[in-house]
Each structure stands twice: as structure tokens, then as C-alpha cells.
PDB file of C-alpha atoms in Angstrom:
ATOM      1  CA  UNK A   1      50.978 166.464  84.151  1.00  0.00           C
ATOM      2  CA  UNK A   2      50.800 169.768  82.758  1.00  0.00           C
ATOM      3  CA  UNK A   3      52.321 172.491  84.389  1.00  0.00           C
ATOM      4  CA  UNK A   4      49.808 175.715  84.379  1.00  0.00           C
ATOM      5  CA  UNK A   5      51.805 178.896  86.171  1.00  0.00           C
ATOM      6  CA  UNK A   6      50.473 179.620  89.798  1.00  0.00           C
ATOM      7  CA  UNK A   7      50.805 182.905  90.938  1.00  0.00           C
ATOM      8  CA  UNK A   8      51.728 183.611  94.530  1.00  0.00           C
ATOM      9  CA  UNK A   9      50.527 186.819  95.577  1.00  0.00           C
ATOM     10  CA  UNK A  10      52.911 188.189  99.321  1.00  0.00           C
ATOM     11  CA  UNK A  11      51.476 191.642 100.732  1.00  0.00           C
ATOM     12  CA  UNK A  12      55.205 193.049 101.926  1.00  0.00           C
ATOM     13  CA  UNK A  13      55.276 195.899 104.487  1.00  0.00           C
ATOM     14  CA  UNK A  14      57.716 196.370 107.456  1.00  0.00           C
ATOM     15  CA  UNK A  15      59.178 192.957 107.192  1.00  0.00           C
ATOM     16  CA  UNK A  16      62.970 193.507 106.824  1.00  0.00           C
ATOM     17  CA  UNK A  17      63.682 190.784 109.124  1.00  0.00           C
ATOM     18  CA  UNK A  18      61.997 188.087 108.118  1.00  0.00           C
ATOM     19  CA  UNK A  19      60.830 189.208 104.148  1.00  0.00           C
ATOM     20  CA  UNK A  20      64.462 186.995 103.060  1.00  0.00           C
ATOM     21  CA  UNK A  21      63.365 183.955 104.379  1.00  0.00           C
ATOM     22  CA  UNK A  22      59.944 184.282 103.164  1.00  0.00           C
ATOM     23  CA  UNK A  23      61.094 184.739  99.820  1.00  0.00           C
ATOM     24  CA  UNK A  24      63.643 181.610  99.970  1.00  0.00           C
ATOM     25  CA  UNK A  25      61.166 179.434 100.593  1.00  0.00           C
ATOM     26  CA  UNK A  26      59.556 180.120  97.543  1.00  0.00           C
ATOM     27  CA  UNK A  27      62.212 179.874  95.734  1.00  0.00           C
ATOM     28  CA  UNK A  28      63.312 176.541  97.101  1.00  0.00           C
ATOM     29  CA  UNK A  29      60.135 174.970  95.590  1.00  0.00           C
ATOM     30  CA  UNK A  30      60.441 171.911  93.734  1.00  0.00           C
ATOM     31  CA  UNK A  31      57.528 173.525  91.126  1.00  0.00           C
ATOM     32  CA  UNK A  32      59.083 176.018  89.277  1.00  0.00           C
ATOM     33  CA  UNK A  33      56.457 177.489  87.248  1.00  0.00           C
ATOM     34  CA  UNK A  34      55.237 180.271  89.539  1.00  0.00           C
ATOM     35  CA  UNK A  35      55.293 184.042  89.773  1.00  0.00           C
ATOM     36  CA  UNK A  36      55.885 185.502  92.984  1.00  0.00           C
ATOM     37  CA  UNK A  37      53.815 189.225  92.989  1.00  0.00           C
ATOM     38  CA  UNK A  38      55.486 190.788  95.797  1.00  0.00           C
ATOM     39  CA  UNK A  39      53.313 194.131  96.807  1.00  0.00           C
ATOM     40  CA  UNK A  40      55.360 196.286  98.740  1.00  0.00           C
ATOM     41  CA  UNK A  41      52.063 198.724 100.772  1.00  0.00           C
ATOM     42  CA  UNK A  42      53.928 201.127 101.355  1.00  0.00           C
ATOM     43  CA  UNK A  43      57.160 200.051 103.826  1.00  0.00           C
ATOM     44  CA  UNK A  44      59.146 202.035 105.684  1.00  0.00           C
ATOM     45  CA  UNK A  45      62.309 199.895 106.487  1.00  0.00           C
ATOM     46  CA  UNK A  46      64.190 198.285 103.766  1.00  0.00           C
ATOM     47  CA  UNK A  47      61.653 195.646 102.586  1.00  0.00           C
ATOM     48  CA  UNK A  48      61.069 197.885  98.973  1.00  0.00           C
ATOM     49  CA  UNK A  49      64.774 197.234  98.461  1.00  0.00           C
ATOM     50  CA  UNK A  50      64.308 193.843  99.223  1.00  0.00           C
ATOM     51  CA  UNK A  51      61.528 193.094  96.624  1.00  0.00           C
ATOM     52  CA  UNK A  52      63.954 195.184  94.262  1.00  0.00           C
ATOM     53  CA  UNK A  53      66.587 193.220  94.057  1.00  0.00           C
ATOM     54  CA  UNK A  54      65.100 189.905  93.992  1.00  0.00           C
ATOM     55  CA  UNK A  55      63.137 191.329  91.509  1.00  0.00           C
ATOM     56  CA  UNK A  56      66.186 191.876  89.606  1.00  0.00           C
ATOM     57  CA  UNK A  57      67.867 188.193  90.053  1.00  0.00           C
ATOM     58  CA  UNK A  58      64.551 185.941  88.849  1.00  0.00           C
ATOM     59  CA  UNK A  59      62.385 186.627  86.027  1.00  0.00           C
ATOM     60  CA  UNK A  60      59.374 185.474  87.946  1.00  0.00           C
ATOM     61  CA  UNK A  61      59.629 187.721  90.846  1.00  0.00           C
ATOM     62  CA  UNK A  62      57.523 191.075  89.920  1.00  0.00           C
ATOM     63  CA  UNK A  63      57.544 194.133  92.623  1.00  0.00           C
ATOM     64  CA  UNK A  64      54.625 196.475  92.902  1.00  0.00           C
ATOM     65  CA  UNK A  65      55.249 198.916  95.090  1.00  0.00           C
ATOM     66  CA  UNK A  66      52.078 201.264  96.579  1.00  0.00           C
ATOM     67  CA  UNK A  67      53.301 204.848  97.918  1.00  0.00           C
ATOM     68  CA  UNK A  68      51.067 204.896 100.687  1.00  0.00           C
ATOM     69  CA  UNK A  69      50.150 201.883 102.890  1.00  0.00           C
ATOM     70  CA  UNK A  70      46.197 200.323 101.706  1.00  0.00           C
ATOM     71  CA  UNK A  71      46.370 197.748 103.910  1.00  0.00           C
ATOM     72  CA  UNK A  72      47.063 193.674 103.594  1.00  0.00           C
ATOM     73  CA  UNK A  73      43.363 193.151 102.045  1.00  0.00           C
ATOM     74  CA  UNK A  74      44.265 196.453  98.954  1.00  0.00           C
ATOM     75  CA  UNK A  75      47.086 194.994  98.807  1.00  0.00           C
ATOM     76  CA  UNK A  76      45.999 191.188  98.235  1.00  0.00           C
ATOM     77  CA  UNK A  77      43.315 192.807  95.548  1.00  0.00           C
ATOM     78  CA  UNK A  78      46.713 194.349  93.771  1.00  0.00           C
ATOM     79  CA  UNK A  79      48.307 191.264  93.107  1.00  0.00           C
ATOM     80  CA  UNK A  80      45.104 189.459  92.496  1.00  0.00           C
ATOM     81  CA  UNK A  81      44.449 192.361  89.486  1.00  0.00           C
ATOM     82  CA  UNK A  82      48.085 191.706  88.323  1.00  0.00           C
ATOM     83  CA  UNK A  83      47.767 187.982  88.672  1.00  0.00           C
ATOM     84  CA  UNK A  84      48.272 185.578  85.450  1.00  0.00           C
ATOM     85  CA  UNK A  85      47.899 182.252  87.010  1.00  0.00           C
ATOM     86  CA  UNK A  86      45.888 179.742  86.228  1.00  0.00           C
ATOM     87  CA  UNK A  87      46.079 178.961  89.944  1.00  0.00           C
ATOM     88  CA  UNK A  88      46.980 181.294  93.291  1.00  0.00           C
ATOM     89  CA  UNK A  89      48.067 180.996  96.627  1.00  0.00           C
ATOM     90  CA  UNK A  90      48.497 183.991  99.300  1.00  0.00           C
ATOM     91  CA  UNK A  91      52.018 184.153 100.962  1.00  0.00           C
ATOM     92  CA  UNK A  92      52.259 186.563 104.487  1.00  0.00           C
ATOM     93  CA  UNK A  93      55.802 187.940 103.916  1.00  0.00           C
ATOM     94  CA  UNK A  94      57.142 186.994 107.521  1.00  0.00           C
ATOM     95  CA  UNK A  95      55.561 183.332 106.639  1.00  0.00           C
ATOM     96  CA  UNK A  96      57.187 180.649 104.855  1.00  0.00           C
ATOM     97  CA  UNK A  97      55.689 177.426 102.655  1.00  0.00           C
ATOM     98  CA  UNK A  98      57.471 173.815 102.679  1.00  0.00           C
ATOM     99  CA  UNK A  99      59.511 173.057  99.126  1.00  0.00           C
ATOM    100  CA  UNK A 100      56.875 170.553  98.090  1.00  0.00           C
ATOM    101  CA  UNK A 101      53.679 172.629  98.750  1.00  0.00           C
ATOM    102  CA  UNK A 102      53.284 174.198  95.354  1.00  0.00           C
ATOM    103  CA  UNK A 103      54.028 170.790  93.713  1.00  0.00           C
ATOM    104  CA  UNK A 104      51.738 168.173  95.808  1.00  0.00           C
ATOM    105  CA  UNK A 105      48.744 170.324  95.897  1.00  0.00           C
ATOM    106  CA  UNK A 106      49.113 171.405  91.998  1.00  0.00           C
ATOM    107  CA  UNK A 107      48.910 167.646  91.586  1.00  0.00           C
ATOM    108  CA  UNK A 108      46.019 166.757  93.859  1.00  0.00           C
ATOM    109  CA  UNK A 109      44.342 169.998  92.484  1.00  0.00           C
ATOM    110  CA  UNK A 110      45.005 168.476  88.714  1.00  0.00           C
ATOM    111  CA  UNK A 111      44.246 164.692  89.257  1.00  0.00           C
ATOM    112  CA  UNK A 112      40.924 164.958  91.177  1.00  0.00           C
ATOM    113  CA  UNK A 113      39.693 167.737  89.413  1.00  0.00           C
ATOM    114  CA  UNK A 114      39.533 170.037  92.799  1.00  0.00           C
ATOM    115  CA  UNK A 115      39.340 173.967  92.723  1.00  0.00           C
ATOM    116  CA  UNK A 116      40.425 174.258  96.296  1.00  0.00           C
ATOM    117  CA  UNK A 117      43.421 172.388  97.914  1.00  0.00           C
ATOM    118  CA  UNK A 118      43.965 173.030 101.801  1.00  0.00           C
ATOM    119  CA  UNK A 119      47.017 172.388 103.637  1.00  0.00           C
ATOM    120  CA  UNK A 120      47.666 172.303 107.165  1.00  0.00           C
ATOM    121  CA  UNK A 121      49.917 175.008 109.041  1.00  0.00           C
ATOM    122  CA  UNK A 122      52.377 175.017 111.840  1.00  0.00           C
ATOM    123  CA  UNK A 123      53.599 177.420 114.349  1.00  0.00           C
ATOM    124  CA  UNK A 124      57.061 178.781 114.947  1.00  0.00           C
ATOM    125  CA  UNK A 125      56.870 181.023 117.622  1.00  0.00           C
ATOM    126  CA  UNK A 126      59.815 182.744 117.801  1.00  0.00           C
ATOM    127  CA  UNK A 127      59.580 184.424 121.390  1.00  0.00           C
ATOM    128  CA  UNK A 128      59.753 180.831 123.030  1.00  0.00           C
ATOM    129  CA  UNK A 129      61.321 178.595 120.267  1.00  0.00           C
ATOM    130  CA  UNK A 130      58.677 176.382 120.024  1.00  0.00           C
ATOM    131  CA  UNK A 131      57.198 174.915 117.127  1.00  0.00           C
ATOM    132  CA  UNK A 132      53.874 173.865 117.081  1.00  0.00           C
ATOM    133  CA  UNK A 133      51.991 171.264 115.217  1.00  0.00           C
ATOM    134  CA  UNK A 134      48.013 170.152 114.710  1.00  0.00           C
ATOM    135  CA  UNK A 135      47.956 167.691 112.453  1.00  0.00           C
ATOM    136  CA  UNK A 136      46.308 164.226 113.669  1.00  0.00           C
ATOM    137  CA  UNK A 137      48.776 161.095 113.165  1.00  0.00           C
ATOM    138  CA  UNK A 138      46.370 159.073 112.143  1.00  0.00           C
ATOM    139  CA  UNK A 139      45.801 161.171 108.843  1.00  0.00           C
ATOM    140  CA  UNK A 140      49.207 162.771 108.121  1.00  0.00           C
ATOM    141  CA  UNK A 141      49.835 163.091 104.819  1.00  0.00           C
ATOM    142  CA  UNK A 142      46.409 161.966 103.791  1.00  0.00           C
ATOM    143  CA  UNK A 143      44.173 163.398 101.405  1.00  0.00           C
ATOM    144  CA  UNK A 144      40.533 163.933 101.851  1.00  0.00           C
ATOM    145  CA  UNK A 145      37.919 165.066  99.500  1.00  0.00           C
ATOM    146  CA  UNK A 146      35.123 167.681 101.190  1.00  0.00           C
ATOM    147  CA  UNK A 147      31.990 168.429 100.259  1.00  0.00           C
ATOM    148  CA  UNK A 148      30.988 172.550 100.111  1.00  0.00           C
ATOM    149  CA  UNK A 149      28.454 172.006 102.990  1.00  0.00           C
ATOM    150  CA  UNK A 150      31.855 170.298 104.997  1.00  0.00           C
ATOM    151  CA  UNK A 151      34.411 172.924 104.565  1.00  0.00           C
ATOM    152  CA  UNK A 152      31.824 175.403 105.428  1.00  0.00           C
ATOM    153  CA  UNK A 153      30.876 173.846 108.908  1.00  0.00           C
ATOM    154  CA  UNK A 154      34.706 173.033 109.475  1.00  0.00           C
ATOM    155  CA  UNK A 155      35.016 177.383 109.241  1.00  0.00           C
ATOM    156  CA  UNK A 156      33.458 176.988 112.633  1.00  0.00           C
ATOM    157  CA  UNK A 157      33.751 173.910 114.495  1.00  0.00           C
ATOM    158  CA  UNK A 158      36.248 170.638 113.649  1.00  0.00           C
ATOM    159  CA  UNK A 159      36.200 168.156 115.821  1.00  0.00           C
ATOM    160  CA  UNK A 160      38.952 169.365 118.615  1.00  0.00           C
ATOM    161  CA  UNK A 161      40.925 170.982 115.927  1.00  0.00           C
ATOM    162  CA  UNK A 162      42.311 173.978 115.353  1.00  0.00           C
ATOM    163  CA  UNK A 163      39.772 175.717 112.258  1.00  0.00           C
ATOM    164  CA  UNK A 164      42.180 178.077 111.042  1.00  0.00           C
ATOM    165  CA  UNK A 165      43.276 176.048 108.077  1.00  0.00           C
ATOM    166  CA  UNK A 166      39.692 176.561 106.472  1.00  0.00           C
ATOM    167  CA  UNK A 167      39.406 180.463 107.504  1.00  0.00           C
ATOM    168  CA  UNK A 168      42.534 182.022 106.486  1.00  0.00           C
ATOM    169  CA  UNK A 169      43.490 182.816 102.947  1.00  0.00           C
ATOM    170  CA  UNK A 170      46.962 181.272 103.164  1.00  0.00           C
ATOM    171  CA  UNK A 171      48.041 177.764 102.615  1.00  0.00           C
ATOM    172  CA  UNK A 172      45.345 177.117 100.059  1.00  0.00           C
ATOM    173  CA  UNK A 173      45.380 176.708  96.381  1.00  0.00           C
ATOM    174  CA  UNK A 174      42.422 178.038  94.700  1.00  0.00           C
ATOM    175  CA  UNK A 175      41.781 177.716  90.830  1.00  0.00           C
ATOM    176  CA  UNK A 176      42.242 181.858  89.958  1.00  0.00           C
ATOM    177  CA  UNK A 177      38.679 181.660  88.265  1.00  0.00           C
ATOM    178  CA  UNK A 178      36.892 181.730  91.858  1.00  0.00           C
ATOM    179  CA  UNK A 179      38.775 185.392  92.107  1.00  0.00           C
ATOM    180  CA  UNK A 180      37.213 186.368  89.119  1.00  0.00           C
ATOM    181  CA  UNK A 181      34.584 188.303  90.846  1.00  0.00           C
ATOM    182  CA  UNK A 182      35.807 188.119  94.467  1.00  0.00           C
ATOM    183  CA  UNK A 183      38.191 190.501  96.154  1.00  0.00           C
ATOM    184  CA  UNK A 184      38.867 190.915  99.536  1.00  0.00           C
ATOM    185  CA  UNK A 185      36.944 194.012 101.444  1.00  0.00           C
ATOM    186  CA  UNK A 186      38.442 197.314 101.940  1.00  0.00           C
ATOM    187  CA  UNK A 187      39.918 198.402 105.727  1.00  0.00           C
ATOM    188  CA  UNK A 188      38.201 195.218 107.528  1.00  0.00           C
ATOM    189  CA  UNK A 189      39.361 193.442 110.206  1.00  0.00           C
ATOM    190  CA  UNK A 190      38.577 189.539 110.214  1.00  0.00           C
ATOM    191  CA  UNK A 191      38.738 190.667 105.731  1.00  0.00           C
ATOM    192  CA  UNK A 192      38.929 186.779 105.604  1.00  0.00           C
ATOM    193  CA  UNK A 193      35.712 185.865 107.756  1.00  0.00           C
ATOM    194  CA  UNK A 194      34.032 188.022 104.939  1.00  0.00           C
ATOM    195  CA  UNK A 195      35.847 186.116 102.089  1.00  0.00           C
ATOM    196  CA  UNK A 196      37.365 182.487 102.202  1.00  0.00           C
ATOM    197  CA  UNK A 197      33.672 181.310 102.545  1.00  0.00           C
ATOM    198  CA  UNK A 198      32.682 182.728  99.315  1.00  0.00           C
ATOM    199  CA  UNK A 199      35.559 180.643  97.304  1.00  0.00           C
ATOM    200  CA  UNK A 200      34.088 177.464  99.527  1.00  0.00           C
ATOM    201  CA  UNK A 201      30.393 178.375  97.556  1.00  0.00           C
ATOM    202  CA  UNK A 202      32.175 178.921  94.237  1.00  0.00           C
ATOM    203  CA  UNK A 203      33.541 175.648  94.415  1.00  0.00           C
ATOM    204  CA  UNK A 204      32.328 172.203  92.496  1.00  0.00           C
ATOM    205  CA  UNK A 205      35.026 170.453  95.084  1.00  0.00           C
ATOM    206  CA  UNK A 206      37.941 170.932  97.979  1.00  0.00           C
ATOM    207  CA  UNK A 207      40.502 168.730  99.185  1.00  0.00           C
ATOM    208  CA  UNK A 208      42.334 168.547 102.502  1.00  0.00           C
ATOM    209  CA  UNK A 209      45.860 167.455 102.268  1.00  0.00           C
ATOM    210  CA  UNK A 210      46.428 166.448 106.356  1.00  0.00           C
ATOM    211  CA  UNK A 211      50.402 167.889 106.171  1.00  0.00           C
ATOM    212  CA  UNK A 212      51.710 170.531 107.389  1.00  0.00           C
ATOM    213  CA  UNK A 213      52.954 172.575 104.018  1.00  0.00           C
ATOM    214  CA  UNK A 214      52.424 176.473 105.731  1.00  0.00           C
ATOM    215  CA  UNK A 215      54.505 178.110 108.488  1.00  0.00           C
ATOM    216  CA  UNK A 216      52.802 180.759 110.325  1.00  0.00           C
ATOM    217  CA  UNK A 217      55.310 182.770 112.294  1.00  0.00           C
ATOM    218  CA  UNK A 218      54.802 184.797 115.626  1.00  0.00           C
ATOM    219  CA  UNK A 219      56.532 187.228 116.440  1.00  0.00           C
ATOM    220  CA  UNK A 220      56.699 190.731 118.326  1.00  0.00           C
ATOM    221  CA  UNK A 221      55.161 192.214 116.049  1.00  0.00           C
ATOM    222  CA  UNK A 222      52.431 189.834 115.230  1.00  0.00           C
ATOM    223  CA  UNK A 223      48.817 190.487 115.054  1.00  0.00           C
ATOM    224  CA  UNK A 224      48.178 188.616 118.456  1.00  0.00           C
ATOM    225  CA  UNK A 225      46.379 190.118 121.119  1.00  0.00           C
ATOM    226  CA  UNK A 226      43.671 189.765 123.337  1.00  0.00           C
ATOM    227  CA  UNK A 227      42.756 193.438 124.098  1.00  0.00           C
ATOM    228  CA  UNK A 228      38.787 194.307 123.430  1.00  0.00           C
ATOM    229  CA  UNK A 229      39.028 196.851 119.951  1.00  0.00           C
ATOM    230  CA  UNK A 230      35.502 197.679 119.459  1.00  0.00           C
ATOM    231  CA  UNK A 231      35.949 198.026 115.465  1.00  0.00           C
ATOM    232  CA  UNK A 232      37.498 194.905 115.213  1.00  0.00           C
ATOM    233  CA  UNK A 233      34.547 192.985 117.440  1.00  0.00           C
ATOM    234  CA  UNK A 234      32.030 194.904 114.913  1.00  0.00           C
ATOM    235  CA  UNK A 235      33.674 193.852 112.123  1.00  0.00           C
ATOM    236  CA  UNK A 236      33.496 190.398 113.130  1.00  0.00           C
ATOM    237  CA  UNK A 237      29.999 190.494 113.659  1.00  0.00           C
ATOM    238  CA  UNK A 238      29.357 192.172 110.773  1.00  0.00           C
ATOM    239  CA  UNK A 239      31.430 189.266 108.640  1.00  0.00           C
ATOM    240  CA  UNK A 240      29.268 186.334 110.102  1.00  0.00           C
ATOM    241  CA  UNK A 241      26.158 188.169 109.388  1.00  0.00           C
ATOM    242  CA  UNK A 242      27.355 188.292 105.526  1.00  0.00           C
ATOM    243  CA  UNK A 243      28.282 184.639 105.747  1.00  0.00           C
ATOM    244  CA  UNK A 244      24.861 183.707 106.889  1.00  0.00           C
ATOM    245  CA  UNK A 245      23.278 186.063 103.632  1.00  0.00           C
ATOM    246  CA  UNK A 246      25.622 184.238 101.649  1.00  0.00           C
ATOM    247  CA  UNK A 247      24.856 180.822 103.091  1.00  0.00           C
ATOM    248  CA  UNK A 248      21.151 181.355 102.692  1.00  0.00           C
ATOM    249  CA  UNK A 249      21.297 182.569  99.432  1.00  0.00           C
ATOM    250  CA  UNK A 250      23.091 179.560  98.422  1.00  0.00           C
ATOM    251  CA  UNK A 251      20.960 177.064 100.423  1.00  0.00           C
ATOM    252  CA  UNK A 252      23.223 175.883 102.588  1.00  0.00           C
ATOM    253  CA  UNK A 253      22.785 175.305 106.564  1.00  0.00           C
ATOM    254  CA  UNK A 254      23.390 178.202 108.439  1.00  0.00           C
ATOM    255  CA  UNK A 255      23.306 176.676 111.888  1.00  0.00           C
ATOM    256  CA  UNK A 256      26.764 176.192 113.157  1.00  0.00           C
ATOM    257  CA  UNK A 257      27.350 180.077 111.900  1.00  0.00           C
ATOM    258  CA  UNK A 258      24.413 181.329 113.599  1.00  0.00           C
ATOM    259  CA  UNK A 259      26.244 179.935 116.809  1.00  0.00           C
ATOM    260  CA  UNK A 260      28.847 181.178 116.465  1.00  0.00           C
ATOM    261  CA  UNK A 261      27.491 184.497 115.851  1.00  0.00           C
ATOM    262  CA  UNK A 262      25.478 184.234 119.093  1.00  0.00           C
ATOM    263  CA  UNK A 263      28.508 183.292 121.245  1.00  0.00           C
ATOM    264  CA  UNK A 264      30.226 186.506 119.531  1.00  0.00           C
ATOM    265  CA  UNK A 265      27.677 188.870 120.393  1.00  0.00           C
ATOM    266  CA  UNK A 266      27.651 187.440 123.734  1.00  0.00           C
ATOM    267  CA  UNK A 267      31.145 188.506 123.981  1.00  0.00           C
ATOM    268  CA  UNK A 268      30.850 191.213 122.686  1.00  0.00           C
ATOM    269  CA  UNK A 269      28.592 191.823 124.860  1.00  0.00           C
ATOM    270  CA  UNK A 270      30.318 191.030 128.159  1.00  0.00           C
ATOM    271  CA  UNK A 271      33.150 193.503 126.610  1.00  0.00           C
ATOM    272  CA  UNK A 272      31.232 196.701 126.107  1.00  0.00           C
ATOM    273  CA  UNK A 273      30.066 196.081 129.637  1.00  0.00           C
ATOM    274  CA  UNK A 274      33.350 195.741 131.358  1.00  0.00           C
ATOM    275  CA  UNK A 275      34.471 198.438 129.133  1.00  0.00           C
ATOM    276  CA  UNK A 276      31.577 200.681 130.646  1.00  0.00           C
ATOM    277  CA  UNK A 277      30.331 201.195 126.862  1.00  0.00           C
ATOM    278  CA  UNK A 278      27.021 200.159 127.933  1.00  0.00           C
ATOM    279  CA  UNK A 279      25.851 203.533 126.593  1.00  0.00           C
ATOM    280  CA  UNK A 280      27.277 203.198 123.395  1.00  0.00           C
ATOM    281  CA  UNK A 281      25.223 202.588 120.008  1.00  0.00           C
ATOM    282  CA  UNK A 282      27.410 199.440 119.433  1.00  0.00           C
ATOM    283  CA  UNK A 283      26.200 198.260 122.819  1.00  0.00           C
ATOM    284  CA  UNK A 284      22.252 198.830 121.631  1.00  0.00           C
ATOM    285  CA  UNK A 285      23.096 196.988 118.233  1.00  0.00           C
ATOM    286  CA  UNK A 286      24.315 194.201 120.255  1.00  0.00           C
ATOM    287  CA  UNK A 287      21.146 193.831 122.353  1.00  0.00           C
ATOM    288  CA  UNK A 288      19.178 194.099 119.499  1.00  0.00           C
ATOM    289  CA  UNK A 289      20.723 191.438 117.386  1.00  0.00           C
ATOM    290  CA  UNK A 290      20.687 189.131 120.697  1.00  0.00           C
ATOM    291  CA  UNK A 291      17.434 189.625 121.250  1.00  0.00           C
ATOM    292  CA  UNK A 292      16.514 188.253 117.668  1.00  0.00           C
ATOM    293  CA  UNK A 293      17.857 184.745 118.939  1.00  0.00           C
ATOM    294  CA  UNK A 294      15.251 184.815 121.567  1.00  0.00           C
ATOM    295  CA  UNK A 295      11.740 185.178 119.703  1.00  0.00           C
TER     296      UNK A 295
END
């Protein structure tokens, strides 16, 4: 097998705590061909310092540090600019990836000709000490070829499994080209509702590999909540909407989307009422779009 370099691109910004073991486990791997891009947005603790001096130790690590904080999608769009892999994979800096993730999925992505390899994920939540785990044991460690149309309706409904694999950016491999004309959108919420589907259309074929290779982490200061933000609930809508264009424009089937857009706006709905925003323009743009389901 050849070895092409794979850049991993890790948005860094107020992750003293955890940024060390992030960057171990990439360094553990048992490929060694990589870059790590490390774009430090703009932190406020020690995590520049951090990139710095690993920086300093491995010729592959390269720090870019932005003044001012962009956000995670300006800063995923920096390291995809700065990329030089033939292949990329997105690293969260409080994450961590499994020493033979770069390695097994480089291989399946080589050997089957695939352009996008998925990997499972598991949870470490670190409030409780739990781990969590969603691969089936009937398929672990099993590879399976998807069509397009598959990995699209799996965005939005998998049997009783979790989705998430196929939705966020992380713990995929994706040949670089499909970035070629792609970047993630500017000061979004849900930026990878409005993206990951448009690699799925760019791509001749996808593979699942049933392991769990990616460790999401949750923490205090984890993006987990369940309090109503009205821009992020907009933004969502607005993201299904542009994966409907995008599926129509590619002639795929739209229908499992175009639920789940209906049970958003439902939601969002019920949200803006409790809220007492039923006077708001967001409230009359829901209505409207609602009421397109019914004629």
C-alpha cells in the first residue's frame, strides 16, 4: 500500500485541559504519515502555548494561530486552505481518535476505491464516568459499502441507531478533492447539517467501518443543552431546506428530509409558543413553511 499524507485538521480554542490528550492520540497512531494543522481561534487560556510547543517537538505538527476567535466552522476552512493531504479528517481538540483509526480506514479507503470512510464514535462523559457505546455486536468491526442515496437517508433515520456518525464532520475520512469546492458556512449553527451532505453527493462511494475509532467527550463545557435559542432553531431549518435544494438538484429522494424538516418546524413551533414569540417574524415564517406541507 502506498502511503499518501492525510491531513488532520483540530480547531483549538479554550481547551487547556483536555487539548494534551487530544494531541497524544494522534500521535500514538500506528500511520505515521499525517500532518496535524492545529488552528488555535483565538484562545484565551494556555492552549496557543500548547500548539507551540508541540509544534516545536514534531515536524508534522503546524500551528496557525487566528488573533481573534472566527469560530469552529472559519476555523475548519483555515486548515482546510492550509491542507496538503491527499486525504483529511476533522479532530475536536477536547476529542480523541483510537491508534488504528488513521491506518484501517486509509486502507479500506485505498483497497475499495472509497472517497468516504465512516467510523463509529463513543462517549466518555466525564461528569458521570460513563462510557458509552452504539455499535451493534452483530457488525463490530465490519465493513459495509453504502450507496449515496443510503448514507443520505441514514443523515436522518437508521434503524434504532444513533445518526450522528453520518452528520458530523469528525470520525470520517474524506478524499481532500471533495473539499475542493466545499467549505463549511460562516457563523452557523448545525454548520454540519449544511455540509457533510454535500461530500455524501460528491462521492462515487462510502464505507462504514462498524468500530468505534472516535471519542466524543462531554464535558462542562460542552455544547449540550436543551434550552430553545431561536438562531440556532432557524439555522437548523434553514440547513434542511438547503439539503433538500441540494438533494433535488442532484435527483435524489428528498422524503425522509422533508420529515424531518416538518417535525422541526413543528418544534419549532411549539417553542416560539411557549416562549410567547408568537408575534415574532420567525413565528410567521414558521406557519408559513408548515402550511406548505398541507396543500
Amino acid at each position: 500500500m502506498n502511503k499518501p499524507l492525510i491531513s488532520i485538521i483540530v480547531p483549538v480554542y479554550n481547551v487547556e485541559n483536555y487539548l494534551d490528550e487530544c494531541i497524544q492520540t494522534v500521535l500514538a497512531q500506528t500511520y505515521s504519515n499525517w500532518e496535524l494543522l492545529l488552528i488555535n481561534d483565538g484562545s484565551t487560556d494556555s492552549s496557543g502555548t500548547i500548539c507551540d510547543d508541540y509544534a516545536k517537538s514534531d515536524e508534522r505538527i503546524y500551528i496557525k494561530h487566528i488573533k481573534k476567535s472566527k469560530g469552529v466552522s472559519e476555523a475548519r476552512n483555515t486548515g482546510l486552505s492550509l491542507a496538503k493531504g491527499e486525504y483529511i479528517t476533522f479532530l475536536d481538540s477536547d476529542d480523541g481518535i483510537r491508534e488504528d483509526f488513521l491506518e484501517t480506514c486509509l486502507t479500506t479507503a485505498i483497497q475499495h476505491e472509497v472517497d468516504i470512510v465512516i467510523g463509529h464514535f463513543f462517549i466518555w462523559d466525564e461528569r458521570n464516568h460513563t462510557f458509552y457505546y452504539f455499535v451493534e455486536q452483530a457488525q463490530k468491526d465490519q465493513t459495509e459499502f453504502l450507496t449515496v442515496q443510503e448514507a443520505l437517508d441514514r443523515q436522518v433515520v437508521w434503524k434504532n441507531l444513533n445518526t450522528a456518525p453520518f452528520v458530523i464532520p469528525c470520525g470520517k475520512l474524506f478524499k481532500a478533492s471533495l473539499f475542493d469546492t466545499l467549505r463549511f458556512p460562516k457563523n452557523k449553527r448545525y454548520e454540519d447539517e449544511y455540509t457533510i451532505h454535500k461530500t455524501f453527493l460528491k462521492a462515487k462511494q462510502i464505507a462504514l467501518i462498524h468500530s468505534e475509532f472516535y471519542m466524543y467527550r462531554r464535558h462542562g463545557q460542552s455544547f449540550m443543552t436543551t434550552d430553545f435559542n431561536l438562531k440556532t432553531s432557524m439555522n437548523n431549518i434553514e440547513a434542511l431546506e438547503e439539503r433538500i435544494v441540494d438533494l433535488v438538484l442532484a435527483k435524489k429522494d428528498t422524503e425522509l428530509v422533508r420529515q424531518k424538516l416538518y417535525n422541526v418546524l413543528l418544534h419549532t413551533k411549539h417553542e416560539l409558543e411557549v416562549h410567547q414569540c408568537s408575534d415574532s417574524l420567525e413565528y410567521l415564517r414558521v406557519l408559513n413553511k408548515l402550511e406548505l406541507f398541507s396543500e
